[in-house]
Amino acid sequence: MTVSELVSASGFDVQCAPCPEKEISGVYIGDLLSWVMGKASQGDLWLTIMSNVNVVAVASLADVSAIVLTEGVVLGSDVISVANSKGINVITTNLSTYEAALKISGIIQ
Amino acid sequence: MSENLTFRFNVEGDDFTSAGQASVQVKKNLRQLGLDSEIIRRVSIAMYEGEINMVIHAGGGTAEVNVCEDYIEIILEDHGPGIKDIEQAMQAGYSTAPDSIRSLGFGAGMGLPNMKKNSDTMTVESTVGVGTRIVMRIMYKEGCV
Ligand SMILES: Nc1ncnc2c1ncn2[C@@H]1O[C@H](COP(=O)(O)OP(=O)(O)OP(=O)(O)O)[C@@H](O)[C@H]1O
Ligand SMILES: [Mg+2]
């Protein structure tokens, strides 16, 4: 399933989607950046509440398919412009991380 | 490839808005060279953790990446405070990062373990009050040291 298909099926909001056709291979949840670096797999959706600019570098280097910000967190416009330039998709939802994960699980099986 | 290709970077200390830039650039360069994506990923993760450590713990430093025939070599050097007990620093979960840094998501104490995990060889030389030098190699194929 691609990021854009997940967005349609979930109703999550898109903050930026420079690469909507990226394939989703799984999900990783975490806010500690070096845990994410060490544990996330290529193509994972990354669920987090961290919103500083460093999430963009981590997403880029760990090759995640998209950052999914939960709990109503959004990235500032300066961070979004960096994400756009690095080809990082950013999705947001007001759901809790748990609820968002359940919803994603139901969509990607 | 008979000639090694080298990329060099200055890493600014305490600059968290551009932290990781050198690693992102290296990843881009390696992609252009058409290297295997798993190799690129390992280099990217290992280098990022080392780069961030220089930003957070050492007031900046330099990074050099050598693309060699059988491996990629990452050399990180700083003139920061040094690491007193390297074995302890290498342990998962050990961190001296202050709260201000932890609030950004750093400080899990997983950086050095990630560097170890993603490289085939890693040497850490450090002298308190002088600085730290880390050399990592990532082999293209197993057994080509
Ligand atoms: N270049 C360095 N100069 C001085 N001390 C360092 C350096 N790199 C690491 N350290 C020390 O080693 C500790 C462990 O490093 P490590 O990268 O594993 O964790 P961290 O940077 O604290 O947190 P994380 O990497 O998970 O965000 C650091 O907290 C710091 O005390
Ligand atoms: Mg670290």
mmCIF file of C-alpha atoms and ligand atoms in Angstrom:
data_model
loop_
_atom_site.group_PDB
_atom_site.id
_atom_site.type_symbol
_atom_site.label_atom_id
_atom_site.label_comp_id
_atom_site.label_asym_id
_atom_site.label_seq_id
_atom_site.Cartn_x
_atom_site.Cartn_y
_atom_site.Cartn_z
ATOM 1 C CA MET A 1 0.000 0.000 0.000
ATOM 2 C CA THR A 2 1.258 3.492 -0.790
ATOM 3 C CA VAL A 3 1.247 6.513 1.491
ATOM 4 C CA SER A 4 -1.420 8.204 -0.600
ATOM 5 C CA GLU A 5 -3.657 5.118 -0.402
ATOM 6 C CA LEU A 6 -3.251 5.077 3.364
ATOM 7 C CA VAL A 7 -4.163 8.753 3.566
ATOM 8 C CA SER A 8 -7.371 8.166 1.571
ATOM 9 C CA ALA A 9 -8.362 5.140 3.627
ATOM 10 C CA SER A 10 -7.542 6.662 7.025
ATOM 11 C CA GLY A 11 -8.777 10.210 6.618
ATOM 12 C CA PHE A 12 -5.564 11.459 8.238
ATOM 13 C CA ASP A 13 -4.460 14.966 7.266
ATOM 14 C CA VAL A 14 -1.506 15.604 4.989
ATOM 15 C CA GLN A 15 0.978 18.313 5.959
ATOM 16 C CA CYS A 16 3.195 17.563 3.016
ATOM 17 C CA ALA A 17 3.475 14.677 0.584
ATOM 18 C CA PRO A 18 6.365 15.177 -1.815
ATOM 19 C CA CYS A 19 6.571 11.399 -2.429
ATOM 20 C CA PRO A 20 3.004 10.043 -2.081
ATOM 21 C CA GLU A 21 3.762 6.843 -3.987
ATOM 22 C CA LYS A 22 6.204 5.519 -1.381
ATOM 23 C CA GLU A 23 5.352 1.939 -0.369
ATOM 24 C CA ILE A 24 4.477 1.244 3.252
ATOM 25 C CA SER A 25 6.233 -1.836 4.565
ATOM 26 C CA GLY A 26 5.263 -1.643 8.235
ATOM 27 C CA VAL A 27 4.966 0.613 11.260
ATOM 28 C CA TYR A 28 7.384 1.811 13.928
ATOM 29 C CA ILE A 29 6.345 3.838 16.969
ATOM 30 C CA GLY A 30 8.784 5.880 19.051
ATOM 31 C CA ASP A 31 9.934 9.323 20.121
ATOM 32 C CA LEU A 32 13.565 8.655 21.036
ATOM 33 C CA LEU A 33 15.466 9.387 17.861
ATOM 34 C CA SER A 34 18.259 6.860 18.184
ATOM 35 C CA TRP A 35 15.748 4.113 18.983
ATOM 36 C CA VAL A 36 14.002 4.966 15.746
ATOM 37 C CA MET A 37 17.326 5.023 13.903
ATOM 38 C CA GLY A 38 18.197 1.611 15.256
ATOM 39 C CA LYS A 39 14.835 -0.116 15.033
ATOM 40 C CA ALA A 40 12.697 1.323 12.248
ATOM 41 C CA SER A 41 12.822 -0.582 8.975
ATOM 42 C CA GLN A 42 12.983 0.860 5.510
ATOM 43 C CA GLY A 43 9.451 1.815 4.386
ATOM 44 C CA ASP A 44 7.918 1.911 7.865
ATOM 45 C CA LEU A 45 5.372 4.529 8.802
ATOM 46 C CA TRP A 46 6.880 6.308 11.797
ATOM 47 C CA LEU A 47 4.388 7.312 14.477
ATOM 48 C CA THR A 48 5.684 9.992 16.821
ATOM 49 C CA ILE A 49 4.811 13.109 18.792
ATOM 50 C CA MET A 50 8.209 14.746 18.239
ATOM 51 C CA SER A 51 7.972 17.878 16.143
ATOM 52 C CA ASN A 52 11.421 19.460 16.004
ATOM 53 C CA VAL A 53 13.426 19.639 12.779
ATOM 54 C CA ASN A 54 15.576 16.627 13.705
ATOM 55 C CA VAL A 55 12.709 14.250 12.900
ATOM 56 C CA VAL A 56 13.161 15.119 9.234
ATOM 57 C CA ALA A 57 16.813 14.029 9.166
ATOM 58 C CA VAL A 58 15.958 10.836 11.024
ATOM 59 C CA ALA A 59 13.078 10.052 8.660
ATOM 60 C CA SER A 60 15.315 10.672 5.694
ATOM 61 C CA LEU A 61 18.250 8.598 6.928
ATOM 62 C CA ALA A 62 16.097 5.720 8.207
ATOM 63 C CA ASP A 63 14.138 5.654 4.926
ATOM 64 C CA VAL A 64 10.699 5.664 6.514
ATOM 65 C CA SER A 65 7.753 6.020 4.123
ATOM 66 C CA ALA A 66 6.133 8.806 6.145
ATOM 67 C CA ILE A 67 6.136 10.554 9.504
ATOM 68 C CA VAL A 68 2.732 10.198 11.181
ATOM 69 C CA LEU A 69 2.272 12.814 13.906
ATOM 70 C CA THR A 70 -0.357 11.766 16.427
ATOM 71 C CA GLU A 71 -2.184 13.470 19.325
ATOM 72 C CA GLY A 72 -2.812 16.584 17.242
ATOM 73 C CA VAL A 73 0.876 17.437 16.903
ATOM 74 C CA VAL A 74 1.844 19.299 13.726
ATOM 75 C CA LEU A 75 5.161 20.457 12.273
ATOM 76 C CA GLY A 76 5.931 24.155 11.938
ATOM 77 C CA SER A 77 6.040 25.606 8.434
ATOM 78 C CA ASP A 78 9.843 25.941 8.535
ATOM 79 C CA VAL A 79 10.163 22.239 9.333
ATOM 80 C CA ILE A 80 7.623 21.348 6.650
ATOM 81 C CA SER A 81 9.656 23.151 4.029
ATOM 82 C CA VAL A 82 12.694 21.069 5.003
ATOM 83 C CA ALA A 83 10.576 17.900 4.844
ATOM 84 C CA ASN A 84 9.332 18.860 1.401
ATOM 85 C CA SER A 85 12.844 19.444 0.112
ATOM 86 C CA LYS A 86 14.050 16.109 1.509
ATOM 87 C CA GLY A 87 11.146 14.123 0.054
ATOM 88 C CA ILE A 88 9.625 13.277 3.434
ATOM 89 C CA ASN A 89 5.859 12.727 3.673
ATOM 90 C CA VAL A 90 4.234 14.163 6.819
ATOM 91 C CA ILE A 91 0.779 13.051 7.941
ATOM 92 C CA THR A 92 -1.098 14.209 11.035
ATOM 93 C CA THR A 93 -4.012 12.986 13.121
ATOM 94 C CA ASN A 94 -5.781 14.026 16.311
ATOM 95 C CA LEU A 95 -6.002 10.380 17.351
ATOM 96 C CA SER A 96 -3.813 9.093 20.144
ATOM 97 C CA THR A 97 -0.808 7.068 19.060
ATOM 98 C CA TYR A 98 -2.608 3.883 20.129
ATOM 99 C CA GLU A 99 -5.790 4.718 18.227
ATOM 100 C CA ALA A 100 -3.826 5.765 15.166
ATOM 101 C CA ALA A 101 -1.851 2.506 15.236
ATOM 102 C CA LEU A 102 -5.072 0.488 15.498
ATOM 103 C CA LYS A 103 -6.580 2.355 12.594
ATOM 104 C CA ILE A 104 -3.479 1.864 10.439
ATOM 105 C CA SER A 105 -3.368 -1.790 11.392
ATOM 106 C CA GLY A 106 -6.948 -2.244 10.172
ATOM 107 C CA ILE A 107 -6.040 -0.631 6.858
ATOM 108 C CA ILE A 108 -2.720 -2.266 6.035
ATOM 109 C CA GLN A 109 -3.603 -5.568 7.855
ATOM 110 C CA MET B 1 37.353 1.853 -8.540
ATOM 111 C CA SER B 2 41.070 2.312 -8.081
ATOM 112 C CA GLU B 3 40.930 5.914 -6.859
ATOM 113 C CA ASN B 4 39.172 6.361 -3.548
ATOM 114 C CA LEU B 5 36.475 8.985 -3.414
ATOM 115 C CA THR B 6 36.495 11.189 -0.321
ATOM 116 C CA PHE B 7 33.860 13.503 1.142
ATOM 117 C CA ARG B 8 34.759 15.891 3.953
ATOM 118 C CA PHE B 9 32.523 17.911 6.244
ATOM 119 C CA ASN B 10 32.770 20.356 9.105
ATOM 120 C CA VAL B 11 30.151 19.651 11.727
ATOM 121 C CA GLU B 12 29.059 22.643 13.794
ATOM 122 C CA GLY B 13 28.672 22.142 17.515
ATOM 123 C CA ASP B 14 25.400 22.799 19.333
ATOM 124 C CA ASP B 15 23.548 23.535 16.115
ATOM 125 C CA PHE B 16 20.442 21.408 16.229
ATOM 126 C CA THR B 17 18.630 22.966 13.316
ATOM 127 C CA SER B 18 21.113 21.706 10.743
ATOM 128 C CA ALA B 19 22.300 18.651 12.678
ATOM 129 C CA GLY B 20 22.522 15.610 10.457
ATOM 130 C CA GLN B 21 23.205 17.620 7.312
ATOM 131 C CA ALA B 22 26.526 15.933 6.553
ATOM 132 C CA SER B 23 24.922 12.493 6.830
ATOM 133 C CA VAL B 24 22.020 13.492 4.610
ATOM 134 C CA GLN B 25 24.522 14.790 2.037
ATOM 135 C CA VAL B 26 26.575 11.587 2.179
ATOM 136 C CA LYS B 27 23.454 9.530 1.645
ATOM 137 C CA LYS B 28 22.645 11.589 -1.436
ATOM 138 C CA ASN B 29 26.187 11.200 -2.789
ATOM 139 C CA LEU B 30 26.201 7.439 -2.236
ATOM 140 C CA ARG B 31 22.837 7.121 -3.975
ATOM 141 C CA GLN B 32 24.259 8.935 -6.972
ATOM 142 C CA LEU B 33 27.102 6.425 -7.029
ATOM 143 C CA GLY B 34 24.466 3.706 -7.326
ATOM 144 C CA LEU B 35 25.487 1.784 -4.210
ATOM 145 C CA ASP B 36 23.265 -0.892 -2.682
ATOM 146 C CA SER B 37 20.478 0.679 -0.614
ATOM 147 C CA GLU B 38 21.121 -1.491 2.449
ATOM 148 C CA ILE B 39 24.783 -0.414 2.484
ATOM 149 C CA ILE B 40 23.741 3.214 2.122
ATOM 150 C CA ARG B 41 21.298 2.830 4.990
ATOM 151 C CA ARG B 42 23.941 1.368 7.303
ATOM 152 C CA VAL B 43 26.416 4.146 6.424
ATOM 153 C CA SER B 44 23.715 6.788 6.931
ATOM 154 C CA ILE B 45 22.684 5.539 10.364
ATOM 155 C CA ALA B 46 26.247 5.010 11.601
ATOM 156 C CA MET B 47 27.355 8.410 10.384
ATOM 157 C CA TYR B 48 24.284 10.257 11.667
ATOM 158 C CA GLU B 49 24.749 8.969 15.194
ATOM 159 C CA GLY B 50 28.411 9.953 15.146
ATOM 160 C CA GLU B 51 27.645 13.348 13.660
ATOM 161 C CA ILE B 52 24.962 14.066 16.271
ATOM 162 C CA ASN B 53 27.296 13.002 19.060
ATOM 163 C CA MET B 54 29.856 15.552 17.873
ATOM 164 C CA VAL B 55 27.135 18.218 17.813
ATOM 165 C CA ILE B 56 25.783 17.376 21.267
ATOM 166 C CA HIS B 57 28.770 16.173 23.229
ATOM 167 C CA ALA B 58 31.867 17.621 21.579
ATOM 168 C CA GLY B 59 31.100 21.116 20.292
ATOM 169 C CA GLY B 60 31.422 19.952 16.693
ATOM 170 C CA GLY B 61 34.153 18.235 14.712
ATOM 171 C CA THR B 62 34.987 16.892 11.293
ATOM 172 C CA ALA B 63 33.678 13.976 9.278
ATOM 173 C CA GLU B 64 35.413 12.207 6.425
ATOM 174 C CA VAL B 65 33.879 9.495 4.284
ATOM 175 C CA ASN B 66 36.094 7.365 2.050
ATOM 176 C CA VAL B 67 34.472 5.270 -0.628
ATOM 177 C CA CYS B 68 36.965 2.436 -1.123
ATOM 178 C CA GLU B 69 36.976 -0.650 -3.282
ATOM 179 C CA ASP B 70 35.648 -3.067 -0.665
ATOM 180 C CA TYR B 71 34.188 -0.810 1.992
ATOM 181 C CA ILE B 72 33.092 2.637 3.042
ATOM 182 C CA GLU B 73 35.082 4.234 5.824
ATOM 183 C CA ILE B 74 33.743 6.950 8.112
ATOM 184 C CA ILE B 75 36.232 8.950 10.204
ATOM 185 C CA LEU B 76 34.823 11.284 12.857
ATOM 186 C CA GLU B 77 37.187 13.538 14.804
ATOM 187 C CA ASP B 78 36.524 16.112 17.453
ATOM 188 C CA HIS B 79 38.372 18.151 20.039
ATOM 189 C CA GLY B 80 35.639 17.865 22.624
ATOM 190 C CA PRO B 81 35.879 16.682 26.219
ATOM 191 C CA GLY B 82 36.661 13.067 25.293
ATOM 192 C CA ILE B 83 35.083 9.934 26.731
ATOM 193 C CA LYS B 84 36.398 8.753 30.074
ATOM 194 C CA ASP B 85 35.062 5.198 30.006
ATOM 195 C CA ILE B 86 34.498 4.025 26.444
ATOM 196 C CA GLU B 87 33.104 0.651 27.468
ATOM 197 C CA GLN B 88 30.467 2.329 29.599
ATOM 198 C CA ALA B 89 29.622 4.832 26.849
ATOM 199 C CA MET B 90 29.094 1.965 24.397
ATOM 200 C CA GLN B 91 26.444 0.399 26.612
ATOM 201 C CA ALA B 92 22.851 0.732 25.428
ATOM 202 C CA GLY B 93 21.044 3.265 27.591
ATOM 203 C CA TYR B 94 24.113 5.105 28.893
ATOM 204 C CA SER B 95 23.847 8.839 28.264
ATOM 205 C CA THR B 96 25.089 12.070 29.762
ATOM 206 C CA ALA B 97 22.826 14.211 27.563
ATOM 207 C CA PRO B 98 21.244 17.110 29.478
ATOM 208 C CA ASP B 99 17.457 17.489 29.727
ATOM 209 C CA SER B 100 17.383 20.279 27.148
ATOM 210 C CA ILE B 101 18.762 17.825 24.582
ATOM 211 C CA ARG B 102 16.554 14.973 25.737
ATOM 212 C CA SER B 103 13.484 17.073 25.085
ATOM 213 C CA LEU B 104 14.489 17.049 21.395
ATOM 214 C CA GLY B 105 14.419 13.249 21.380
ATOM 215 C CA PHE B 106 18.137 12.642 21.867
ATOM 216 C CA GLY B 107 19.779 11.019 24.869
ATOM 217 C CA ALA B 108 18.458 7.469 24.755
ATOM 218 C CA GLY B 109 22.021 6.222 24.932
ATOM 219 C CA MET B 110 21.562 4.259 21.726
ATOM 220 C CA GLY B 111 23.813 6.205 19.380
ATOM 221 C CA LEU B 112 27.110 4.388 19.922
ATOM 222 C CA PRO B 113 25.335 0.971 19.978
ATOM 223 C CA ASN B 114 23.690 1.874 16.661
ATOM 224 C CA MET B 115 27.081 2.794 15.210
ATOM 225 C CA LYS B 116 28.485 -0.538 16.347
ATOM 226 C CA LYS B 117 25.513 -2.463 14.981
ATOM 227 C CA ASN B 118 25.597 -0.830 11.574
ATOM 228 C CA SER B 119 29.336 -1.048 10.950
ATOM 229 C CA ASP B 120 31.562 -4.073 10.378
ATOM 230 C CA THR B 121 34.495 -2.601 12.257
ATOM 231 C CA MET B 122 34.541 0.324 14.669
ATOM 232 C CA THR B 123 37.384 1.774 16.691
ATOM 233 C CA VAL B 124 36.962 4.495 19.287
ATOM 234 C CA GLU B 125 40.003 6.417 20.495
ATOM 235 C CA SER B 126 39.398 9.069 23.079
ATOM 236 C CA THR B 127 41.454 11.110 25.495
ATOM 237 C CA VAL B 128 39.801 13.173 28.178
ATOM 238 C CA GLY B 129 40.420 16.853 27.544
ATOM 239 C CA VAL B 130 41.784 16.201 24.044
ATOM 240 C CA GLY B 131 39.063 14.683 21.912
ATOM 241 C CA THR B 132 37.636 11.629 20.231
ATOM 242 C CA ARG B 133 38.359 9.813 16.980
ATOM 243 C CA ILE B 134 36.027 7.136 15.673
ATOM 244 C CA VAL B 135 36.685 5.048 12.570
ATOM 245 C CA MET B 136 33.950 2.818 11.161
ATOM 246 C CA ARG B 137 34.014 0.594 8.123
ATOM 247 C CA ILE B 138 31.026 -0.820 6.313
ATOM 248 C CA MET B 139 31.899 -3.652 3.933
ATOM 249 C CA TYR B 140 30.069 -4.109 0.660
ATOM 250 C CA LYS B 141 30.209 -7.861 1.096
ATOM 251 C CA GLU B 142 30.804 -10.059 4.075
ATOM 252 C CA GLY B 143 34.375 -11.110 4.618
ATOM 253 C CA CYS B 144 36.057 -8.296 2.668
ATOM 254 C CA VAL B 145 37.968 -6.579 5.450
HETATM 255 N N1 LIG C 1 32.128 12.578 20.503
HETATM 256 C C1 LIG C 1 31.909 12.457 21.817
HETATM 257 N N2 LIG C 1 32.601 13.233 22.704
HETATM 258 C C2 LIG C 1 32.405 13.116 24.037
HETATM 259 N N3 LIG C 1 31.527 12.259 24.593
HETATM 260 C C3 LIG C 1 30.809 11.466 23.771
HETATM 261 C C4 LIG C 1 30.955 11.518 22.352
HETATM 262 N N4 LIG C 1 30.139 10.596 21.793
HETATM 263 C C5 LIG C 1 29.504 10.006 22.816
HETATM 264 N N5 LIG C 1 29.889 10.511 24.016
HETATM 265 C C6 LIG C 1 29.461 10.070 25.365
HETATM 266 O O1 LIG C 1 28.930 8.759 25.270
HETATM 267 C C7 LIG C 1 27.582 8.747 25.731
HETATM 268 C C8 LIG C 1 26.776 7.704 24.945
HETATM 269 O O2 LIG C 1 26.658 8.109 23.574
HETATM 270 P P1 LIG C 1 25.411 7.604 22.722
HETATM 271 O O3 LIG C 1 25.493 8.196 21.365
HETATM 272 O O4 LIG C 1 25.341 6.121 22.815
HETATM 273 O O5 LIG C 1 24.166 8.184 23.529
HETATM 274 P P2 LIG C 1 23.614 9.690 23.578
HETATM 275 O O6 LIG C 1 24.258 10.517 22.522
HETATM 276 O O7 LIG C 1 23.750 10.187 24.961
HETATM 277 O O8 LIG C 1 22.071 9.469 23.253
HETATM 278 P P3 LIG C 1 21.440 9.067 21.805
HETATM 279 O O9 LIG C 1 22.578 8.805 20.880
HETATM 280 O O10 LIG C 1 20.609 7.857 22.066
HETATM 281 O O11 LIG C 1 20.625 10.253 21.398
HETATM 282 C C9 LIG C 1 27.105 10.170 25.595
HETATM 283 O O12 LIG C 1 26.013 10.485 26.439
HETATM 284 C C10 LIG C 1 28.375 10.943 25.945
HETATM 285 O O13 LIG C 1 28.547 10.982 27.347
HETATM 286 MG MG MG C 2 24.311 9.835 20.568
#
